[in-house]
C-alpha cells in the first residue's frame, strides 16, 4: 500500500474520542433496565428457530498476573480452585440457557477469549470443551479458536488443545522489545515466543495468528520496525494490530504503565503507517480497521470482494445470525438484542448461585438501530457504502433513510476521505485511517449528553 501523506493539522482535527464500532449501538448506550426477562425473551426467539446456526463465545478471565496495559476483563490468581469454582458457574449458566432450547444447536464459530484461556489446565480445558459439546454441534467446517499466552503454554497443552478440536490459535505478542515489555508489565522473551510459534506450526493448527499493539511506551520507529520484521519472518496467517488506548482513569491497572515514553498521536500514526507498509510489502492485506491477513487468506479474499463481517469475536466470512456468549462480562448478540453479563467476578457468580442469568445491561434494537447497524458494520469492514446495501433486508435504499447523513459525508470529499460514485460512497486510502470518524456521522447516539468520557481517541 503506497504511503499517503496526512498533515499534522488534519491528525489534530480527526483525533477525537469515538467508538470502535465493534457493535452498533455501542455499549455505553445499552441500558441497565434491560434484564433477565428480556434476555429470556430473546432466547425463546432463538429457540423457536432451531435451524439457525450460532456463534459461541466463552469468557475465561484468569491470568497468571495482570499486565499493566491490559484493557480486558481479566483477573489474576494462582489458585486452580478459583478457576474450578468459576467453571462450576459457567456450567450452570450454559445449562440454564441451553436446556430450554431443547435441541443441540449447530455452531459455525466457537471462540474462547479472556483473560488467558490457556491459564486453565488440561483437565479444566477439557471440561469446558465437553460442556459445550454437550449442547452444541460444532460443525466440521467451524472456526474453533482461542487466545494463547505463550509465557505459560506447553507443547503438551497445545496437543490437548488440538485434540479437543481447536483449529485456530492467536498468540499474544504485543511487542518484542524488552524496554517496551518492561513499561507495559509483560516480560516475554522473543526467543520463547518464537519457539512457541513454531510448536503451534508443528502441531498443525490450520491458522496461527499473532496479536500486536502499537502506540505503546518506548515504541520508536526503529524498535517497532524490528518487531514488525520479526513478526513477518514468522509468517503468521493473520495479525491483529490493536491501537493502545491509555485510559488510566477508567482502567486503574494502566496507572502502572510507564507512560513517560508514550508516543504522541503523530508518532503513533507514523507507527501505523510503517506497519501498513511493512505488512503490505510482506503480502498482507489490511482488513477492516485493525487486522491484517495474508492475501491468500479467506479473510483477505472476502475483504477484496467486500463481503466481510465483524462480530464480537473479530472479523469473519461466516457470520451466524446469533452469537451466544457465556461467562463474566461476555456479550451475546441474539434476536435483535445485545446482552452483557456482569463484568464483576463475584457478582456474576452470586447471580448464577441465586439461579439468575447475571445480566449487567443490554438493548433491544429498534428498526432504525438495525438499519444503521447494517450500514455502519459494512462501512467499517468493507470501506464502502453501496446505496442498495439495505434493499434486500429492509426494502429501502440507504439514501431513503440516511439522506441527511449522506449529505454530511459529502463534506469529506474535499478532505479526500470519501468519493461519491453513482451507486456508492467509496472510502479512499486516506479515509481508511478515519473510518471511525466517518461512521460517527451515521451515529445519532453520540449527540446524547454523557457526564464522563466514553471512548478512546480515534488515533
Ligand atoms: S493482557 Fe492478556 S495476559 Fe495480560 S492481563 Fe490482560 S488478558 Fe491477561
PDB file of C-alpha atoms and ligand atoms in Angstrom, residues 60-76 114-116 147 149 151 172 174 185-186 253, ligand 1:
ATOM      1  CA  UNK A  60     -12.220 -17.341  30.658  1.00  0.00           C
ATOM      2  CA  UNK A  61     -10.976 -14.360  32.655  1.00  0.00           C
ATOM      3  CA  UNK A  62      -7.973 -15.748  34.544  1.00  0.00           C
ATOM      4  CA  UNK A  63      -4.320 -14.803  34.059  1.00  0.00           C
ATOM      5  CA  UNK A  64      -1.134 -15.629  35.949  1.00  0.00           C
ATOM      6  CA  UNK A  65      -0.578 -11.902  36.558  1.00  0.00           C
ATOM      7  CA  UNK A  66      -2.203  -8.704  35.367  1.00  0.00           C
ATOM      8  CA  UNK A  67      -0.301  -6.851  32.638  1.00  0.00           C
ATOM      9  CA  UNK A  68      -0.174  -3.109  33.257  1.00  0.00           C
ATOM     10  CA  UNK A  69      -1.567  -2.184  29.824  1.00  0.00           C
ATOM     11  CA  UNK A  70      -4.440  -4.712  29.835  1.00  0.00           C
ATOM     12  CA  UNK A  71      -7.856  -3.442  28.771  1.00  0.00           C
ATOM     13  CA  UNK A  72      -9.602  -6.835  29.028  1.00  0.00           C
ATOM     14  CA  UNK A  73     -11.982  -8.105  31.688  1.00  0.00           C
ATOM     15  CA  UNK A  74      -9.315 -10.217  33.369  1.00  0.00           C
ATOM     16  CA  UNK A  75      -8.262 -11.172  36.863  1.00  0.00           C
ATOM     17  CA  UNK A  76      -5.136 -12.841  38.222  1.00  0.00           C
ATOM     18  CA  UNK A 114     -10.129 -13.864  28.225  1.00  0.00           C
ATOM     19  CA  UNK A 115      -8.112 -13.366  30.236  1.00  0.00           C
ATOM     20  CA  UNK A 116      -5.907 -16.224  29.224  1.00  0.00           C
ATOM     21  CA  UNK A 147      -6.250 -16.893  22.582  1.00  0.00           C
ATOM     22  CA  UNK A 149      -0.354 -16.615  26.258  1.00  0.00           C
ATOM     23  CA  UNK A 151       4.526 -17.393  28.578  1.00  0.00           C
ATOM     24  CA  UNK A 172      -0.342 -12.605  22.368  1.00  0.00           C
ATOM     25  CA  UNK A 174       2.329  -7.147  21.628  1.00  0.00           C
ATOM     26  CA  UNK A 185       4.415  -5.050  32.625  1.00  0.00           C
ATOM     27  CA  UNK A 186       4.610  -8.030  30.297  1.00  0.00           C
ATOM     28  CA  UNK A 253      -4.172  -1.108  36.231  1.00  0.00           C
TER      29      UNK A 253
HETATM   30  S1  LIG B   1      -3.106  -8.591  28.543  1.00  0.00           S
HETATM   31 FE1  LIG B   1      -3.801 -10.720  28.386  1.00  0.00          FE
HETATM   32  S2  LIG B   1      -2.384 -11.861  29.727  1.00  0.00           S
HETATM   33 FE2  LIG B   1      -2.166  -9.707  30.274  1.00  0.00          FE
HETATM   34  S3  LIG B   1      -3.611  -9.418  31.960  1.00  0.00           S
HETATM   35 FE3  LIG B   1      -4.703  -8.857  30.082  1.00  0.00          FE
HETATM   36  S4  LIG B   1      -5.760 -10.696  29.453  1.00  0.00           S
HETATM   37 FE4  LIG B   1      -4.197 -11.316  30.951  1.00  0.00          FE
END
